């Protein structure tokens, strides 16, 4: 079955084992999907969207003692 990236619509190769957090890991997200977005889009989103979202919601992470999967 061919999977296409939800962001750029390019086909995701079978060897792309990228897993995207539904909710960014930086604010406690643990649930992941594979074959949803490609590695490039995952990296771009992490560098742009996730960092902004994390900055905006970091208060809640600290206030509610939300633990992260890493770091």
Coordinates of N, CA, C and O in Angstrom, one line a residue:
X1 N 0.8 -1.2 0.0 CA 0.0 0.0 0.0 C 0.9 1.2 0.0 O 1.8 1.4 0.8
X2 N 0.6 2.2 -0.9 CA 1.4 3.4 -1.0 C 0.8 4.4 0.0 O -0.4 4.6 0.1
X3 N 1.7 5.1 0.7 CA 1.3 6.1 1.6 C 1.8 7.5 1.1 O 2.9 7.6 0.6
X4 N 0.9 8.5 1.2 CA 1.3 9.8 0.8 C 1.4 10.7 2.0 O 0.6 10.6 2.9
X5 N 2.4 11.6 2.0 CA 2.5 12.6 3.1 C 1.3 13.5 3.2 O 0.9 14.0 2.1
X6 N 0.8 13.7 4.3 CA -0.4 14.5 4.5 C -0.1 16.0 4.3 O -1.0 16.8 4.1
X7 N 1.2 16.4 4.3 CA 1.5 17.8 4.1 C 1.9 18.1 2.7 O 1.4 18.9 2.1
X8 N 2.9 17.3 2.2 CA 3.4 17.7 0.8 C 2.9 16.8 -0.3 O 3.1 17.0 -1.4
X9 N 2.1 15.7 0.1 CA 1.5 14.8 -0.8 C 2.4 13.9 -1.6 O 2.0 13.3 -2.6
X10 N 3.7 13.9 -1.3 CA 4.7 13.0 -2.0 C 4.5 11.6 -1.4 O 4.2 11.5 -0.2
X11 N 4.9 10.6 -2.2 CA 4.8 9.3 -1.7 C 5.9 9.0 -0.6 O 7.0 9.5 -0.7
X12 N 5.5 8.4 0.5 CA 6.4 8.0 1.5 C 7.0 6.7 1.2 O 6.3 5.7 1.1
X13 N 8.4 6.6 1.1 CA 9.0 5.4 0.7 C 8.9 4.3 1.8 O 8.7 4.7 3.0
X14 N 8.9 3.1 1.5 CA 8.7 2.0 2.4 C 9.8 2.0 3.5 O 9.6 1.6 4.6
X15 N 11.0 2.5 3.2 CA 12.1 2.5 4.1 C 12.1 3.7 5.0 O 12.9 3.9 5.9
X16 N 11.1 4.6 4.9 CA 10.9 5.8 5.8 C 10.2 5.3 7.1 O 9.0 5.1 7.1
X17 N 11.0 5.1 8.1 CA 10.4 4.6 9.4 C 10.1 5.7 10.3 O 10.0 5.5 11.6
X18 N 9.9 6.9 9.8 CA 9.6 8.1 10.6 C 8.2 7.9 11.3 O 7.3 7.4 10.8
X19 N 8.2 8.3 12.6 CA 7.0 8.3 13.4 C 6.8 9.7 13.9 O 7.6 10.3 14.5
X20 N 5.6 10.2 13.7 CA 5.2 11.6 14.1 C 4.4 11.5 15.3 O 3.4 10.8 15.4
X21 N 4.7 12.4 16.3 CA 3.9 12.5 17.5 C 2.6 13.3 17.1 O 2.7 14.3 16.4
X22 N 1.5 12.8 17.6 CA 0.2 13.5 17.3 C 0.3 14.9 18.1 O -0.1 15.9 17.5
X23 N 0.6 14.8 19.3 CA 0.9 16.0 20.1 C 2.4 16.1 20.3 O 3.0 15.1 20.6
X24 N 3.0 17.2 20.1 CA 4.5 17.3 20.2 C 5.0 16.7 21.5 O 4.4 16.9 22.6
X25 N 6.1 16.0 21.4 CA 6.8 15.4 22.5 C 7.1 16.4 23.6 O 7.1 16.2 24.8
X26 N 7.5 17.6 23.1 CA 7.9 18.7 24.0 C 6.8 19.1 25.0 O 7.2 19.6 26.1
X27 N 5.6 18.8 24.7 CA 4.5 19.1 25.7 C 3.8 17.8 26.1 O 2.7 17.9 26.5
X28 N 4.5 16.7 26.1 CA 4.0 15.5 26.7 C 3.4 14.5 25.8 O 2.9 13.4 26.2
X29 N 3.4 14.7 24.5 CA 2.7 13.8 23.5 C 3.5 12.5 23.4 O 4.7 12.5 23.3
X30 N 2.8 11.4 23.5 CA 3.4 10.1 23.3 C 2.8 9.3 22.2 O 3.5 8.4 21.6
X31 N 1.6 9.5 21.8 CA 1.0 8.8 20.7 C 1.6 9.1 19.4 O 1.8 10.3 19.1
X32 N 2.0 8.1 18.6 CA 2.7 8.3 17.3 C 2.0 7.6 16.2 O 1.3 6.6 16.4
X33 N 2.1 8.2 15.0 CA 1.6 7.6 13.8 C 2.8 7.4 12.8 O 3.7 8.2 12.8
X34 N 2.8 6.3 12.1 CA 3.8 6.1 11.1 C 3.1 6.2 9.7 O 1.9 6.1 9.6
X35 N 3.9 6.5 8.7 CA 3.5 6.7 7.3 C 2.4 7.8 7.2 O 1.5 7.7 6.4
X36 N 2.5 8.8 8.1 CA 1.5 9.9 8.0 C 2.1 11.1 7.3 O 1.5 11.7 6.5
X37 N 3.3 11.5 7.7 CA 4.1 12.5 7.0 C 5.5 12.0 6.8 O 6.0 11.2 7.5
X38 N 6.1 12.6 5.8 CA 7.5 12.2 5.4 C 8.5 12.7 6.4 O 8.2 13.7 7.2
X39 N 9.7 12.2 6.3 CA 10.8 12.6 7.2 C 11.1 14.1 7.1 O 11.2 14.8 8.1
X40 N 11.1 14.6 5.9 CA 11.4 16.0 5.7 C 10.3 16.9 6.3 O 10.7 17.9 7.0
X41 N 9.1 16.6 6.0 CA 8.0 17.4 6.6 C 8.0 17.3 8.2 O 7.7 18.2 8.8
X42 N 8.3 16.1 8.7 CA 8.4 15.9 10.1 C 9.4 16.8 10.7 O 9.2 17.5 11.7
X43 N 10.6 16.9 10.1 CA 11.7 17.7 10.5 C 11.3 19.2 10.4 O 11.6 20.0 11.3
X44 N 10.7 19.6 9.3 CA 10.3 21.0 9.1 C 9.3 21.4 10.1 O 9.4 22.5 10.7
X45 N 8.3 20.5 10.3 CA 7.2 20.9 11.3 C 7.8 21.0 12.7 O 7.4 21.8 13.5
X46 N 8.7 20.1 13.1 CA 9.3 20.1 14.4 C 10.1 21.4 14.6 O 10.1 22.0 15.7
X47 N 10.8 21.8 13.6 CA 11.6 23.0 13.7 C 10.8 24.3 13.7 O 11.2 25.3 14.3
X48 N 9.6 24.2 13.1 CA 8.8 25.4 13.0 C 7.5 25.4 13.9 O 7.5 26.1 14.9
X49 N 6.6 24.6 13.5 CA 5.3 24.5 14.3 C 5.5 24.0 15.7 O 4.9 24.7 16.6
X50 N 6.2 22.9 15.9 CA 6.3 22.4 17.2 C 7.0 23.3 18.2 O 6.6 23.4 19.3
X51 N 8.0 24.0 17.7 CA 8.7 24.9 18.6 C 7.8 26.1 19.0 O 7.8 26.5 20.2
X52 N 7.0 26.6 18.1 CA 6.1 27.7 18.5 C 5.0 27.2 19.4 O 4.7 27.8 20.5
X53 N 4.4 26.0 19.1 CA 3.4 25.4 20.0 C 4.0 25.1 21.4 O 3.3 25.4 22.4
X54 N 5.1 24.6 21.4 CA 5.8 24.3 22.7 C 6.0 25.6 23.5 O 5.7 25.6 24.7
X55 N 6.5 26.6 22.9 CA 6.7 27.9 23.6 C 5.4 28.4 24.1 O 5.4 28.9 25.3
X56 N 4.4 28.4 23.3 CA 3.1 28.9 23.8 C 2.4 28.1 24.9 O 1.7 28.6 25.8
X57 N 2.7 26.8 24.9 CA 2.0 25.9 25.9 C 3.0 25.4 27.0 O 2.6 24.6 27.9
X58 N 4.2 25.9 27.1 CA 5.1 25.4 28.1 C 4.7 25.7 29.5 O 5.0 24.9 30.4
X59 N 3.9 26.8 29.7 CA 3.4 27.0 31.0 C 2.6 25.9 31.6 O 2.7 25.4 32.7
X60 N 1.7 25.3 30.7 CA 0.8 24.2 31.1 C 1.7 23.0 31.4 O 1.4 22.2 32.3
X61 N 2.7 22.7 30.6 CA 3.6 21.6 30.8 C 4.2 21.7 32.2 O 4.3 20.7 32.9
X62 N 4.7 22.8 32.5 CA 5.3 23.0 33.9 C 4.2 23.0 35.0 O 4.5 22.3 36.0
X63 N 3.1 23.6 34.8 CA 2.1 23.7 35.8 C 1.5 22.4 36.2 O 1.2 22.1 37.3
X64 N 1.3 21.5 35.1 CA 0.7 20.2 35.4 C 1.7 19.1 35.4 O 1.3 17.9 35.4
X65 N 3.0 19.4 35.5 CA 4.1 18.4 35.6 C 4.0 17.4 34.5 O 4.1 16.2 34.8
X66 N 3.8 17.8 33.3 CA 3.8 16.9 32.2 C 5.2 16.4 31.9 O 6.1 17.1 31.7
X67 N 5.3 15.0 31.9 CA 6.6 14.5 31.6 C 6.7 14.2 30.1 O 5.7 14.1 29.4
X68 N 8.0 14.2 29.6 CA 8.2 14.0 28.2 C 8.9 12.6 28.0 O 9.4 12.1 28.9
X69 N 8.7 12.2 26.8 CA 9.3 10.9 26.4 C 10.8 10.9 26.5 O 11.5 10.0 26.8
X70 N 11.4 12.1 26.1 CA 12.8 12.3 26.1 C 13.1 13.7 26.5 O 12.4 14.6 26.2
X71 N 14.2 13.9 27.2 CA 14.7 15.2 27.5 C 13.9 16.2 28.3 O 12.8 16.1 28.6

